[in-house]
Amino acid sequence: MPRVALIPGDGIGVEVVREARLLLEALNASERLDLELIDWDLGAERYLREGVTITDEEFASLAEYDAVLLGALGDPRVPGNEHAKDILLGMRFKLDLYVNYRPCVLLSPELSPLKDVDGPLRLEIFRENTEGAYTGMGGSFKTGTRDEIAIEEDVNTWKGVERIVRAAFDFADTRGRSRVTLVDKANAQRHAGGLWRRVFAEVGARYPAIEQDAMYVDAMVMDLIRQPQRYQVIVASNLFGDIVSDVAAEVTGGLGLAPSANIHPGRNALFEPVHGSAPDIAGRGTANPVGAIRCVSLMLDHFGRGELAARVEAAVAASIEHGRTTPDLGGQLSTAEVGKWIMERIAGDRAAST
Ligand code: NAD
Ligand code: IPM
Ligand code: MN
């Protein structure tokens, strides 16, 4: 029986994971998924209550799960975000989840804030997830004085770069995507940029049928707004991938819609919406649950249930087509109402097809 750990976390993470859980429970019953869902109490509340973010034993235990679904971590009462760093970045690093796959799909042209967007838009980001500017290497000296020095190293290893670039090309190759774009800042960062460009060319040479190009990150975020249709699969370092994925999410309808998978292929998988805990709307029941629901669809795909994942995606698309959305998309439904509509749609599709 596959075991799934659910970590709602903070803010709207709790609200959207509730909907994802209800969907998993429903599919468990109707599709005999045979998943065991186990709730985990990790987040700001626990940190403030016990002074503990996550223990080594908990990491070891999470490593044994077949999948983890996380809502979001971030709470104004923890301004340094220590718990998010320990839990979220901790899982990415300790479980070596080197692929951060972030598909941003435009389901309907009117969802995009851009004018003149027509036709399908599918931006799939492969973000390096275990090194770059996120390792915490560096330090600060004379902290808090006018002589302060703060160094945040940008760590790029051949192994780390090669495996994410390979994952992006493999994906494009097996899923029929015709273009892979590297995002870097090679004009300013000669060492890191040089490594990424060499590895990209070397790995790319094994995929002659796939178009390949490289963009500087500043030009890339501009071009994602000017002509996003030009791009398909995008591969980037940890920090650039983080930034590019928020822009890609926004041009395809907003942060509330985007899911992500953090994966070490063949080993561990952690699914989380791209958005954060949104303290500005938390507690109102208006958060868009679609990013989290699409995490369920990525999880189903990961478990080899691609046809079921496609049904979840179709139900999400239908909810948008029928205007059954939360306020961020111009609708009037609550988080729970959107979740329920999508669930009923999936159940209805099933009844219609059987
Ligand atoms: P955010 O993604 O939480 O919110 C950005 C904006 O988008 C806000 O206006 C918010 O209301 C809106 N938004 C986000 N998700 C939405 C949804 N599902 N439905 C409707 N509107 C939505 O980013 P932020 O405000 O920069 O960060 C808030 C906290 O979350 C911070 O502590 C940050 O570190 C953390 N964070 C956590 C994760 C994660 O756990 N994966 C990701 C990003 C940010
Ligand atoms: C994300 C978030 C995290 C990141 C933060 C909360 C550390 O923005 O998952 O995109 O930068 O990776
Ligand atoms: Mn981010």
XYZ file of C-alpha atoms and ligand atoms in Angstrom:
411
model
C 0.000 0.000 0.000
C 1.655 3.300 -1.063
C 2.007 5.682 1.871
C 1.484 9.423 1.439
C 2.482 11.963 4.092
C 0.378 15.131 4.186
C 2.002 18.274 5.580
C -0.503 21.153 5.377
C 1.977 23.575 6.999
C 0.962 27.201 7.441
C -1.572 29.762 6.249
C -3.453 28.781 3.109
C -1.369 25.597 2.974
C -3.834 24.169 5.488
C -6.836 25.275 3.430
C -5.651 23.940 0.081
C -4.270 20.636 1.393
C -7.689 19.957 2.943
C -9.147 19.942 -0.584
C -6.311 17.839 -1.985
C -6.854 15.342 0.835
C -10.597 15.099 0.186
C -9.861 14.411 -3.459
C -7.302 11.731 -2.601
C -9.806 10.103 -0.225
C -12.509 10.121 -2.894
C -10.184 8.635 -5.520
C -8.982 6.107 -2.985
C -12.539 4.865 -2.653
C -13.658 5.085 -6.288
C -10.450 3.996 -8.009
C -9.098 1.582 -5.412
C -5.838 3.516 -5.228
C -5.088 1.831 -1.954
C -3.162 4.840 -0.629
C -2.566 5.268 3.058
C -2.823 8.982 3.941
C -0.961 10.068 7.051
C -1.161 13.595 8.500
C 1.971 15.320 9.734
C 1.987 18.243 12.103
C 4.940 20.297 10.879
C 4.945 24.065 10.514
C 5.000 27.339 12.398
C 2.503 26.207 15.085
C 4.622 23.270 16.069
C 7.811 25.337 15.952
C 6.326 28.044 18.186
C 4.847 25.435 20.540
C 7.828 23.088 20.902
C 10.792 25.039 19.547
C 11.409 22.206 17.090
C 11.190 22.531 13.297
C 11.800 18.924 12.218
C 13.960 16.202 13.742
C 16.437 13.824 12.127
C 14.096 10.941 12.961
C 11.262 12.708 11.153
C 13.424 13.211 8.059
C 14.348 9.533 8.160
C 10.701 8.577 8.496
C 9.562 10.862 5.648
C 12.224 9.291 3.432
C 10.338 5.992 3.721
C 7.111 7.399 2.282
C 6.132 6.874 -1.348
C 5.150 10.537 -1.621
C 4.799 13.684 0.464
C 2.264 16.453 -0.174
C 3.111 19.790 1.390
C 0.899 22.904 1.479
C 3.128 25.859 2.281
C 5.454 27.066 5.011
C 5.767 30.673 6.088
C 4.264 32.573 8.995
C 4.609 36.229 10.028
C 5.280 35.051 13.603
C 8.506 33.429 12.359
C 10.072 36.338 10.484
C 13.350 34.513 9.845
C 11.453 31.640 8.194
C 13.691 29.142 10.050
C 11.094 26.392 10.004
C 10.534 26.708 6.239
C 14.257 26.500 5.642
C 14.593 23.456 7.888
C 11.529 21.579 6.659
C 11.130 22.476 2.980
C 14.735 23.098 1.993
C 15.706 20.332 4.432
C 13.628 17.792 2.545
C 14.875 18.987 -0.828
C 18.497 18.716 0.305
C 18.436 15.684 2.601
C 16.313 13.574 0.270
C 18.382 14.910 -2.654
C 15.231 15.873 -4.588
C 17.220 17.365 -7.427
C 14.409 17.837 -9.957
C 11.940 20.603 -9.216
C 9.418 20.210 -12.024
C 6.991 23.131 -12.305
C 4.491 22.877 -15.127
C 2.682 26.139 -15.874
C -0.201 25.478 -18.221
C -2.618 28.079 -19.543
C -6.058 26.478 -19.442
C -7.947 29.345 -21.005
C -6.629 32.493 -22.782
C -8.610 34.893 -20.594
C -6.765 33.674 -17.485
C -3.547 35.263 -18.689
C -2.849 38.881 -17.736
C -1.182 39.205 -21.137
C -3.094 40.461 -24.105
C -3.054 38.543 -27.384
C -2.276 35.181 -25.854
C -3.931 32.577 -27.959
C -3.348 28.900 -28.474
C -1.873 26.527 -25.957
C 0.790 27.746 -23.604
C 2.719 25.171 -21.675
C 5.867 26.300 -19.856
C 7.568 23.471 -18.008
C 10.361 24.462 -15.702
C 13.124 22.160 -14.524
C 14.611 23.933 -11.553
C 17.815 22.593 -9.966
C 16.803 21.934 -6.379
C 19.828 20.951 -4.311
C 22.531 23.579 -4.747
C 22.992 27.034 -6.324
C 22.342 29.983 -4.021
C 20.347 27.868 -1.561
C 23.005 25.840 0.262
C 23.581 28.373 3.028
C 27.313 28.297 2.322
C 28.983 31.575 3.166
C 28.572 33.640 6.246
C 28.350 37.035 7.740
C 31.043 38.951 9.539
C 30.720 42.016 11.788
C 27.010 41.362 11.614
C 24.797 44.288 12.499
C 27.514 46.893 12.087
C 28.264 49.315 9.272
C 31.243 47.078 8.414
C 29.074 44.025 7.887
C 30.086 41.572 5.192
C 27.544 38.999 3.999
C 28.545 36.225 1.622
C 26.009 33.849 0.083
C 27.836 31.408 -2.132
C 26.408 30.173 -5.430
C 27.364 26.510 -5.603
C 27.331 24.816 -9.006
C 28.740 21.327 -9.417
C 29.167 19.416 -12.659
C 27.140 16.551 -11.196
C 24.328 18.834 -10.057
C 24.132 20.698 -13.349
C 24.412 17.587 -15.507
C 21.615 15.684 -13.804
C 19.056 18.493 -14.002
C 19.934 19.323 -17.615
C 19.635 15.621 -18.470
C 16.276 15.424 -16.690
C 14.994 18.356 -18.774
C 16.132 16.852 -22.082
C 14.864 13.382 -21.135
C 11.488 14.856 -20.322
C 11.334 16.813 -23.596
C 12.344 13.699 -25.500
C 9.867 11.311 -23.885
C 6.949 13.767 -23.735
C 7.311 15.098 -27.274
C 8.434 18.647 -26.468
C 10.525 20.216 -29.231
C 12.504 22.923 -27.450
C 14.647 23.195 -24.304
C 15.889 26.590 -23.113
C 18.674 27.156 -20.604
C 18.319 30.183 -18.323
C 21.468 31.609 -16.758
C 23.435 34.804 -16.311
C 26.553 33.719 -18.161
C 27.378 37.271 -19.241
C 28.020 38.289 -15.624
C 28.705 34.980 -13.888
C 31.496 33.539 -15.986
C 32.330 30.498 -13.875
C 28.859 29.222 -13.140
C 27.527 30.331 -16.525
C 30.418 28.656 -18.307
C 29.749 25.349 -16.550
C 25.998 25.443 -17.294
C 26.575 26.322 -20.978
C 29.193 23.592 -21.503
C 27.073 20.940 -19.838
C 23.965 22.097 -21.704
C 25.797 21.787 -25.048
C 27.280 18.396 -24.134
C 24.006 16.850 -22.939
C 21.999 18.598 -25.670
C 24.191 17.056 -28.372
C 22.571 13.708 -27.536
C 19.169 15.158 -28.488
C 19.704 16.540 -32.003
C 15.966 16.575 -32.753
C 15.282 19.019 -29.914
C 15.786 22.729 -30.520
C 18.002 24.243 -27.839
C 18.845 27.785 -26.874
C 20.116 29.788 -23.911
C 18.755 32.994 -22.441
C 20.066 35.376 -19.811
C 17.628 35.458 -16.909
C 16.833 39.162 -17.222
C 15.974 38.798 -20.894
C 14.086 35.610 -20.134
C 11.642 37.101 -17.635
C 11.058 39.940 -20.089
C 10.472 37.546 -22.979
C 8.138 35.345 -20.909
C 5.907 38.391 -20.811
C 6.496 39.432 -24.430
C 6.261 36.102 -26.254
C 5.813 33.176 -23.854
C 4.659 30.863 -26.674
C 8.252 30.725 -27.844
C 9.206 28.506 -24.887
C 8.440 24.962 -23.813
C 10.883 23.292 -21.431
C 13.065 25.638 -19.375
C 16.026 24.511 -17.289
C 17.606 26.754 -14.657
C 19.581 26.929 -11.444
C 17.826 26.958 -8.076
C 17.444 30.739 -7.751
C 16.740 31.532 -11.398
C 14.272 28.632 -11.518
C 12.471 30.031 -8.480
C 12.091 33.441 -10.086
C 11.214 32.210 -13.550
C 8.577 29.843 -12.164
C 6.604 32.653 -10.471
C 6.604 34.644 -13.718
C 5.593 31.573 -15.739
C 2.844 30.820 -13.217
C 1.512 34.358 -13.447
C 1.382 34.468 -17.246
C -0.516 31.180 -17.236
C -3.204 32.310 -14.808
C -1.587 32.993 -11.470
C 0.241 31.434 -8.571
C -2.920 29.762 -7.329
C -2.904 27.351 -10.262
C 0.673 26.089 -10.378
C 1.781 22.752 -8.900
C 5.278 21.377 -8.503
C 7.051 18.076 -7.977
C 10.362 17.771 -6.152
C 11.802 14.449 -7.201
C 14.803 12.218 -6.921
C 13.889 9.867 -9.773
C 13.378 6.324 -8.554
C 13.583 7.333 -4.904
C 11.547 10.115 -3.299
C 8.904 12.593 -4.331
C 7.531 15.694 -2.634
C 4.632 17.594 -4.193
C 3.762 21.187 -3.299
C 1.962 24.069 -4.939
C 4.333 26.781 -6.215
C 2.599 29.411 -4.087
C 3.386 30.176 -0.460
C 1.276 30.499 2.683
C -0.280 33.823 1.508
C -0.752 35.448 4.931
C -2.670 38.263 3.200
C -5.628 35.957 2.445
C -5.132 33.128 4.957
C -8.124 32.150 7.104
C -10.751 33.535 4.737
C -11.476 30.351 2.820
C -10.813 32.061 -0.508
C -7.458 30.548 -1.483
C -7.396 28.820 -4.826
C -7.038 25.072 -4.209
C -6.164 24.261 -7.829
C -2.368 24.331 -7.364
C -2.712 21.748 -4.594
C -5.270 19.712 -6.559
C -2.895 19.646 -9.511
C -0.247 18.323 -7.117
C -2.571 15.350 -6.702
C -2.557 14.982 -10.452
C 1.275 15.087 -10.567
C 1.311 12.507 -7.766
C -1.060 10.211 -9.661
C 1.155 10.504 -12.723
C 4.139 9.639 -10.545
C 2.298 6.527 -9.306
C 1.766 5.448 -12.922
C -1.884 6.538 -13.057
C -1.535 8.962 -15.966
C -5.128 8.422 -17.147
C -6.479 9.403 -13.731
C -4.161 12.428 -13.608
C -5.567 13.504 -16.977
C -9.097 13.279 -15.560
C -8.147 15.538 -12.656
C -6.638 18.034 -15.121
C -9.770 17.877 -17.274
C -11.985 18.562 -14.259
C -9.806 21.531 -13.296
C -10.088 22.882 -16.847
C -13.871 22.410 -16.715
C -14.131 24.308 -13.424
C -12.418 27.265 -15.085
C -14.469 27.007 -18.256
C -17.659 27.118 -16.156
C -16.406 30.019 -14.026
C -16.402 27.884 -10.865
C -13.382 29.667 -9.425
C -12.055 31.491 -6.389
C -11.758 35.330 -6.396
C -8.161 35.372 -7.691
C -9.572 34.122 -11.004
C -12.578 36.422 -10.881
C -14.987 33.859 -9.420
C -17.052 33.889 -6.267
C -16.580 30.404 -4.906
C -14.760 29.471 -1.739
C -11.765 27.121 -1.542
C -14.047 24.304 -0.386
C -16.660 24.945 -3.083
C -14.080 24.792 -5.873
C -12.632 21.594 -4.385
C -16.097 20.047 -4.200
C -17.006 21.084 -7.762
C -13.829 19.503 -9.147
C -14.399 16.317 -7.137
C -17.979 15.998 -8.317
C -16.914 16.623 -11.889
C -14.392 13.793 -11.696
C -17.012 11.491 -10.176
C -19.492 12.517 -12.883
C -17.013 11.821 -15.641
C -16.535 8.416 -14.187
C -20.246 7.731 -14.079
C -20.531 8.894 -17.699
C -17.718 6.644 -18.874
C -18.824 3.507 -17.075
P 2.718 33.758 -1.729
O 2.815 32.796 -2.846
O 2.301 33.201 -0.429
O 1.695 34.927 -2.129
C 1.940 35.841 -3.211
C 0.603 36.472 -3.639
O -0.170 35.499 -4.365
C -0.277 36.942 -2.479
O -0.945 38.096 -2.847
C -1.256 35.794 -2.314
O -2.495 36.186 -1.767
C -1.410 35.261 -3.741
N -1.661 33.823 -3.732
C -0.755 32.847 -3.513
N -1.330 31.641 -3.543
C -2.635 31.849 -3.789
C -3.762 30.991 -3.915
N -3.644 29.642 -3.807
N -4.965 31.541 -4.137
C -5.098 32.884 -4.285
N -4.082 33.749 -4.161
C -2.848 33.245 -3.916
O 4.137 34.469 -1.618
P 4.691 35.463 -0.477
O 3.612 36.380 -0.027
O 5.952 35.997 -1.011
O 5.083 34.487 0.718
C 4.303 34.269 1.881
C 5.035 33.249 2.751
O 5.069 31.981 2.107
C 6.485 33.618 3.031
O 6.781 33.237 4.345
C 7.263 32.777 2.029
O 8.571 32.517 2.442
C 6.424 31.531 2.009
N 6.543 30.710 0.789
C 6.482 29.359 0.962
C 6.507 28.532 -0.133
C 6.422 27.049 0.092
O 6.219 26.599 1.202
N 6.565 26.242 -0.924
C 6.536 29.065 -1.414
C 6.577 30.463 -1.565
C 6.570 31.291 -0.450
C 9.374 28.049 -3.508
C 9.609 29.040 -2.394
C 10.839 28.647 -1.588
C 12.020 28.661 -2.530
C 11.094 29.520 -0.335
C 9.916 29.475 0.608
C 12.360 29.159 0.387
O 9.709 30.323 -2.914
O 9.203 26.852 -3.225
O 9.315 28.461 -4.672
O 12.612 29.709 -2.787
O 12.350 27.592 -3.042
Mn 9.239 30.501 -5.039
